[in-house]
JSON list of C-alpha atoms and ligand atoms in Angstrom, two decimals:
[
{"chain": "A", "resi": 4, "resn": "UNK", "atom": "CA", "xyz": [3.73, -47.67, 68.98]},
{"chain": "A", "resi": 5, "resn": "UNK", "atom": "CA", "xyz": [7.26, -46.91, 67.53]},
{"chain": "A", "resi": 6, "resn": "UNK", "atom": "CA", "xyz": [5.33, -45.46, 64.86]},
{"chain": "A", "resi": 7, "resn": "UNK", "atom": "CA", "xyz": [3.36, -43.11, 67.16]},
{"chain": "A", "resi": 8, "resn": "UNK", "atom": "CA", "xyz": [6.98, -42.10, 68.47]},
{"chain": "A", "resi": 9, "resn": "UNK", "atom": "CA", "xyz": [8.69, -41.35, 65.19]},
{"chain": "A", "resi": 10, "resn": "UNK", "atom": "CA", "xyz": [5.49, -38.88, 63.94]},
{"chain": "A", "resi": 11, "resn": "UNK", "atom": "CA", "xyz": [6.04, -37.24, 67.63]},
{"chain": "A", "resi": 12, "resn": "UNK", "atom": "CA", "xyz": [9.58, -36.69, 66.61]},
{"chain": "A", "resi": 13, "resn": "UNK", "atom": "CA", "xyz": [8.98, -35.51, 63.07]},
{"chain": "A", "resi": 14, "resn": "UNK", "atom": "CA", "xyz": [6.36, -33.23, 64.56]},
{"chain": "A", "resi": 15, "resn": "UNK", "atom": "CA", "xyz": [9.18, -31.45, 67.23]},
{"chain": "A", "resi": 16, "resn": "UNK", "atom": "CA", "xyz": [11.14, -31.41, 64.30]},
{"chain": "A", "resi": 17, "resn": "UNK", "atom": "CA", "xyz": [8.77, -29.27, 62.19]},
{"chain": "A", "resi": 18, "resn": "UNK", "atom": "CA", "xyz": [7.89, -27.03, 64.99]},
{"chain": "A", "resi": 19, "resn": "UNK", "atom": "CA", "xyz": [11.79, -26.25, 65.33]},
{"chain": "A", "resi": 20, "resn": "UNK", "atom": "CA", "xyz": [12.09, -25.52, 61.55]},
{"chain": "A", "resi": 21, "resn": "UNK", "atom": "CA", "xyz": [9.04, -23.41, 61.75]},
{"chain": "A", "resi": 22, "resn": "UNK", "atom": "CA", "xyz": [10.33, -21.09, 64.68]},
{"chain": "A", "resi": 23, "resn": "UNK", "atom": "CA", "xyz": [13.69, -20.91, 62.33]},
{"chain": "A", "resi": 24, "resn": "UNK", "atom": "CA", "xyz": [11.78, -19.65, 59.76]},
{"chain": "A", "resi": 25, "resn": "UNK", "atom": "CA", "xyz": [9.65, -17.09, 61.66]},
{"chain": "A", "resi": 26, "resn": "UNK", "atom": "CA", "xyz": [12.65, -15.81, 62.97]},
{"chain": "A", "resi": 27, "resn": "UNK", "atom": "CA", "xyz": [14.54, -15.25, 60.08]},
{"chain": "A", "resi": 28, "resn": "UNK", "atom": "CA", "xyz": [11.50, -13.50, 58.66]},
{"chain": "A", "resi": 29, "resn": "UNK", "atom": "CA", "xyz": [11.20, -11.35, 61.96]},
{"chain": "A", "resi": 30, "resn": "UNK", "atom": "CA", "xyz": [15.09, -10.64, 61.45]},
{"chain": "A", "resi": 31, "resn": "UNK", "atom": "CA", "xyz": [13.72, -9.51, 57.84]},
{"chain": "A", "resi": 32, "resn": "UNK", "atom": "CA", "xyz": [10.70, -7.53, 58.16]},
{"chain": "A", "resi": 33, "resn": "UNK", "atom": "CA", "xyz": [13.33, -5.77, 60.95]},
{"chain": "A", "resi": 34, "resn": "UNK", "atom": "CA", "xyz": [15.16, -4.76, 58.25]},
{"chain": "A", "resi": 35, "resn": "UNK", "atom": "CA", "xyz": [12.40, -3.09, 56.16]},
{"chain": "A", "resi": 36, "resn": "UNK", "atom": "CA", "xyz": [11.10, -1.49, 59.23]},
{"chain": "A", "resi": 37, "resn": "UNK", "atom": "CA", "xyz": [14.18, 0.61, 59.26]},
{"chain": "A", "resi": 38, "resn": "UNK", "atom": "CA", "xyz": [14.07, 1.07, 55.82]},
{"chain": "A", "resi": 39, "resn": "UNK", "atom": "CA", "xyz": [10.70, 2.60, 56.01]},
{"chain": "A", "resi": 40, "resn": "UNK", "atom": "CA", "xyz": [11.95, 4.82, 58.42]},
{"chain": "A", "resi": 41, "resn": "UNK", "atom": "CA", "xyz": [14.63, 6.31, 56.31]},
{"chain": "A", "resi": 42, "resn": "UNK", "atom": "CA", "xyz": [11.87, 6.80, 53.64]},
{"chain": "A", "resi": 43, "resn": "UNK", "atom": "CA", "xyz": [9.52, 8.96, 56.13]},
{"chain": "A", "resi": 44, "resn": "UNK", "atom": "CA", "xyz": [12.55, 11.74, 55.64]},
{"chain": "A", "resi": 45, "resn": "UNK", "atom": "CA", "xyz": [12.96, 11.63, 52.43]},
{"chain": "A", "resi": 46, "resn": "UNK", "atom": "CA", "xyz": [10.40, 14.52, 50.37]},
{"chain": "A", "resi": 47, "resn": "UNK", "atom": "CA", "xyz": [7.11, 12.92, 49.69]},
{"chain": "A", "resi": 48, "resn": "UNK", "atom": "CA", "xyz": [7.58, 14.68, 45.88]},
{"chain": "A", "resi": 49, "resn": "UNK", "atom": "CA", "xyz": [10.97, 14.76, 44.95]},
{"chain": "A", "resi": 50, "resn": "UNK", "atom": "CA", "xyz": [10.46, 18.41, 43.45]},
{"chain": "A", "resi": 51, "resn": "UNK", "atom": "CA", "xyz": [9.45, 19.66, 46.42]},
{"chain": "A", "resi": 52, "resn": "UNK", "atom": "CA", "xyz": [12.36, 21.35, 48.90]},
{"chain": "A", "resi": 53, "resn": "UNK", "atom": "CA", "xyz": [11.88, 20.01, 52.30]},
{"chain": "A", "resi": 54, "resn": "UNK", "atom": "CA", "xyz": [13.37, 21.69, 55.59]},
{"chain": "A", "resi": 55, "resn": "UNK", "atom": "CA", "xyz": [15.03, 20.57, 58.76]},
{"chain": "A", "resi": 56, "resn": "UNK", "atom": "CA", "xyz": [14.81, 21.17, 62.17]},
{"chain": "A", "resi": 57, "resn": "UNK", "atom": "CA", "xyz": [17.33, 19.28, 63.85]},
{"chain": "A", "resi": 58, "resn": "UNK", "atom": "CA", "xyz": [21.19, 19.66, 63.80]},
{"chain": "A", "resi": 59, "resn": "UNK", "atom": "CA", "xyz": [23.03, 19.24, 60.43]},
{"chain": "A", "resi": 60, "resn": "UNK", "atom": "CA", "xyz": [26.12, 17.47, 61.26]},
{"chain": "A", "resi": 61, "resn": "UNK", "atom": "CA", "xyz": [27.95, 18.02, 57.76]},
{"chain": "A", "resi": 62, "resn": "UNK", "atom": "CA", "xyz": [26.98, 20.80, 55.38]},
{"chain": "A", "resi": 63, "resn": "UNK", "atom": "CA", "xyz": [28.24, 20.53, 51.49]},
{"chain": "A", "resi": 64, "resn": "UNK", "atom": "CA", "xyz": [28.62, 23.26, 49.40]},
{"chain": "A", "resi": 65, "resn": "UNK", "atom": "CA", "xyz": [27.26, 22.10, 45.40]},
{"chain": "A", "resi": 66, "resn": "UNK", "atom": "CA", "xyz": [28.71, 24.82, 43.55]},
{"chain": "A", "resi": 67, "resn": "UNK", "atom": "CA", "xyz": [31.41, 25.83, 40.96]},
{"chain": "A", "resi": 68, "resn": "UNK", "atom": "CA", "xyz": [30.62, 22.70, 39.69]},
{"chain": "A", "resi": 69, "resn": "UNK", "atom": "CA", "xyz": [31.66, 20.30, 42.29]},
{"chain": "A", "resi": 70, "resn": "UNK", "atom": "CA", "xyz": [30.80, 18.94, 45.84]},
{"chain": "A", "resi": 71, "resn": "UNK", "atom": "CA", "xyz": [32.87, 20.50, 48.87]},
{"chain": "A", "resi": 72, "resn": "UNK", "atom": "CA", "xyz": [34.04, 18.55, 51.03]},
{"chain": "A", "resi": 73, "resn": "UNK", "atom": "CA", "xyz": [33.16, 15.80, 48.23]},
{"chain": "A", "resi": 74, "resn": "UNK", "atom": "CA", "xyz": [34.43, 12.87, 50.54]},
{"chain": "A", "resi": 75, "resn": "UNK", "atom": "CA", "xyz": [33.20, 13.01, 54.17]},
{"chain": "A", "resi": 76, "resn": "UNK", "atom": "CA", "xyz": [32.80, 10.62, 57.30]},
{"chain": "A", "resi": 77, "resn": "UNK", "atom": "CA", "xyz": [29.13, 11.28, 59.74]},
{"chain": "A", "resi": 78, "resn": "UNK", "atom": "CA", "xyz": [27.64, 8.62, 62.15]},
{"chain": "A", "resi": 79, "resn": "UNK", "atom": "CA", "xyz": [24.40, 6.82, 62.16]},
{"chain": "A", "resi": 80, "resn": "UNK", "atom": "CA", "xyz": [21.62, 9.09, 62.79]},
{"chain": "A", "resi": 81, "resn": "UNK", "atom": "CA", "xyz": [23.12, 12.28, 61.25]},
{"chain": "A", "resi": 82, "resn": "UNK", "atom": "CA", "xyz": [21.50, 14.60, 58.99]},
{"chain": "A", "resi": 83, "resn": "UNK", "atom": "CA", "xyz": [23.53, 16.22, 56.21]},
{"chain": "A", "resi": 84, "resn": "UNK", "atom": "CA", "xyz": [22.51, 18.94, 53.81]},
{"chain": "A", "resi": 85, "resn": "UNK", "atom": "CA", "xyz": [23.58, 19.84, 49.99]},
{"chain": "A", "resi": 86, "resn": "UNK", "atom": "CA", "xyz": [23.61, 23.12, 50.03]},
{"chain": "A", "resi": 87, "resn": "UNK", "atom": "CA", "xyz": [23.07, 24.47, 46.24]},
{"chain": "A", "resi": 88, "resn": "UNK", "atom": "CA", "xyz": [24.54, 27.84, 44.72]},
{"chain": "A", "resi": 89, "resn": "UNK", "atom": "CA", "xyz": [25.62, 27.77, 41.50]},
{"chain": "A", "resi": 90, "resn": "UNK", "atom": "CA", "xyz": [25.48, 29.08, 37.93]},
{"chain": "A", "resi": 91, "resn": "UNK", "atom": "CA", "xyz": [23.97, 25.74, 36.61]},
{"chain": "A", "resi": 92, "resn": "UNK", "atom": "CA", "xyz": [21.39, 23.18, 38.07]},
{"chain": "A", "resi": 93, "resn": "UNK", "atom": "CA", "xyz": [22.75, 19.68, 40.25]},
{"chain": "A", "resi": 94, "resn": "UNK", "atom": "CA", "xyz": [21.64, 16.92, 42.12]},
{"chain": "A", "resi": 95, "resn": "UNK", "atom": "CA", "xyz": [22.64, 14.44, 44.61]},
{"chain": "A", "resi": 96, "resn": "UNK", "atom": "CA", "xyz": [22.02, 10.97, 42.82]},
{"chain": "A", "resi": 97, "resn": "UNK", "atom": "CA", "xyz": [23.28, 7.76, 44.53]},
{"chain": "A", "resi": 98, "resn": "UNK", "atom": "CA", "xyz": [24.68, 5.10, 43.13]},
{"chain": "A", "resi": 99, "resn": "UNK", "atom": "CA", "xyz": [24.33, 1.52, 43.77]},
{"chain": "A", "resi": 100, "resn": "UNK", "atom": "CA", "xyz": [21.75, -0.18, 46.03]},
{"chain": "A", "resi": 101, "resn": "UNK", "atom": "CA", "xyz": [22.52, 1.46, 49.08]},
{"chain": "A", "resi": 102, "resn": "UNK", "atom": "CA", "xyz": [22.78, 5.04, 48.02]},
{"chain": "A", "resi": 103, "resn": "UNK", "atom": "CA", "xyz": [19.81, 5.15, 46.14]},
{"chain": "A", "resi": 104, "resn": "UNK", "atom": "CA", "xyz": [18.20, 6.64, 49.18]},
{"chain": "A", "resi": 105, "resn": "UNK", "atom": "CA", "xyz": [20.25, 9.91, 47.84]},
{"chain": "A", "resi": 106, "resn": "UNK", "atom": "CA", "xyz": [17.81, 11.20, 45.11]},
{"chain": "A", "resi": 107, "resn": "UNK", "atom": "CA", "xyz": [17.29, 14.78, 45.69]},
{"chain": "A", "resi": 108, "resn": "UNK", "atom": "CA", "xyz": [15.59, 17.55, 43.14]},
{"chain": "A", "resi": 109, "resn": "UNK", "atom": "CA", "xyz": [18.09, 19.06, 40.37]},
{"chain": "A", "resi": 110, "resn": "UNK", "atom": "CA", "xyz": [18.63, 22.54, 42.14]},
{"chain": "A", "resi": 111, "resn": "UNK", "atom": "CA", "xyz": [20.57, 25.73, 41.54]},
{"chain": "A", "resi": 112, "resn": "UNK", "atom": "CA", "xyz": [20.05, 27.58, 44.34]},
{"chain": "A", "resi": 113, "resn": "UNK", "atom": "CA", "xyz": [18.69, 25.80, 48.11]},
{"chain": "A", "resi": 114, "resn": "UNK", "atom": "CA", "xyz": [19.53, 23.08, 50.18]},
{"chain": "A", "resi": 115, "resn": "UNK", "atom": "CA", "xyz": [18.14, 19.52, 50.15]},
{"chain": "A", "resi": 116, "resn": "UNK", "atom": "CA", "xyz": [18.80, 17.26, 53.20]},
{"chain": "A", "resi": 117, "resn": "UNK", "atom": "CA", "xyz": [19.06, 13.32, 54.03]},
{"chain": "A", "resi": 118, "resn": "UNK", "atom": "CA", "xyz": [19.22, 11.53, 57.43]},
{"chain": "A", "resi": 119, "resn": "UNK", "atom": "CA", "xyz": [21.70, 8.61, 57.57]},
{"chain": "A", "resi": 120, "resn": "UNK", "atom": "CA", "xyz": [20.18, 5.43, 59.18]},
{"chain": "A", "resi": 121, "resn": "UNK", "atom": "CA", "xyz": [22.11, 2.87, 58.23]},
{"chain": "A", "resi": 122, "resn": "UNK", "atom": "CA", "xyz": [25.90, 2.87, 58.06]},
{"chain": "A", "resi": 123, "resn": "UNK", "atom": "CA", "xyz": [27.72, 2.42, 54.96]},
{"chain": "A", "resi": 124, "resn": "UNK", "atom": "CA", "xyz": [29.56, 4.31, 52.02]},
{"chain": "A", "resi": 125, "resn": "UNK", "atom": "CA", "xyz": [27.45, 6.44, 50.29]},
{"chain": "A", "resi": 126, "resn": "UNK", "atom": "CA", "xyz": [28.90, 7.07, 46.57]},
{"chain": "A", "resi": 127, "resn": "UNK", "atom": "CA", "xyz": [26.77, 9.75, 44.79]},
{"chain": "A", "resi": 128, "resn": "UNK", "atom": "CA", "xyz": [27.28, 11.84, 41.50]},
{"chain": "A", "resi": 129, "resn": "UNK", "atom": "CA", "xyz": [25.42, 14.75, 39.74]},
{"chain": "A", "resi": 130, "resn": "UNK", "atom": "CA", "xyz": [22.94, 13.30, 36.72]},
{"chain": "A", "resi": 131, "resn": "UNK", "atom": "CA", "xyz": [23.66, 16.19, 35.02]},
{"chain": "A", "resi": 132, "resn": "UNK", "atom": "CA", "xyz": [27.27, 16.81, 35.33]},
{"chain": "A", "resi": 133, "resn": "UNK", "atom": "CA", "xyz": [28.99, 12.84, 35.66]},
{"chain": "A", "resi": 134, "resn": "UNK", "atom": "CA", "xyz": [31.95, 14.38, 36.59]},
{"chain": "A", "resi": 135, "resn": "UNK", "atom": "CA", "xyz": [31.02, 15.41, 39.99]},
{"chain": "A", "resi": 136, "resn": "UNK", "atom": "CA", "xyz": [31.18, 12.88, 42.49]},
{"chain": "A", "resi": 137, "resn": "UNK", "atom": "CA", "xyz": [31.24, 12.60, 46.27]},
{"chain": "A", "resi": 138, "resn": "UNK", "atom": "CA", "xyz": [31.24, 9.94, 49.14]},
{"chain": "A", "resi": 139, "resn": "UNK", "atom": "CA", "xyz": [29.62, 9.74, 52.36]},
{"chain": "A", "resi": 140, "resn": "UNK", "atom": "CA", "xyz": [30.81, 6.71, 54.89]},
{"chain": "A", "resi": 141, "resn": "UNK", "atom": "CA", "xyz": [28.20, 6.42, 57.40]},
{"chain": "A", "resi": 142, "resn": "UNK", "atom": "CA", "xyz": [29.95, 4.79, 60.63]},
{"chain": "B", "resi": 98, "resn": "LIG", "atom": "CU1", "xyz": [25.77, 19.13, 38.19]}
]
């Protein structure tokens, strides 16, 4: 009979555990949910230019070989755009985890645009010119 009693207990025991863990996975999958999001705006082929319909909230200007502004602040949920004119081909490369999301096409002339979902700093440089660095901070 005690015996009966202690496998009852074990048993709530498990259960608990087992909700812990299918929450903590919810709280996961969660998190790539919203990641997949941010992926649906980046371009499908990174060497194609894709365009945007809704409201840019921060423009900068690639050009004369650096980004301008090349430190900015935008909230979560705004769209920026790299707009491209110069003598010589850039990108906008991200570095570290977080930034990778920044990955446009090297460009001369255009613009190439990214949607901030999460918030963050957003460190990015040009592959092609190291020197040229900027810094989004998502808040
Ligand atoms: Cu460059």
């Amino acid at each position: 009979m005690s015996m009966v009693r202690h496998r009852a207990a074990f048993a709530r025991f498990s259960t608990a555990g087992l909700v812990a863990a299918a929450l903590l996975s919810a709280g996961c999958s969660g998190d790539s949910d919203s990641a997949g999001a941010t992926t649906t705006l980046r371009p499908l082929n990174p060497t194609t230019t894709v365009t945007h319909d809704g409201p840019i909230a921060l423009t900068v200007a690639v050009g004369n070989m650096k980004y301008a502004p090349a430190d900015a602040k935008v909230k979560v949920g705004d769209t920026v755009t790299w707009k491209f004119d110069d003598k010589v081909p850039h990108n906008v490369q991200g570095i570290g985890d977080r930034a990778m999301v920044l990955n446009s096409p090297i460009m001369d002339k255009g613009e190439w645009f990214y949607t901030f979902t999460q918030p963050g700093v957003y460190r990015y440089m040009c592959t092609l010119h190291p020197d040229m660095r900027g810094t989004i901070t998502v808040e």
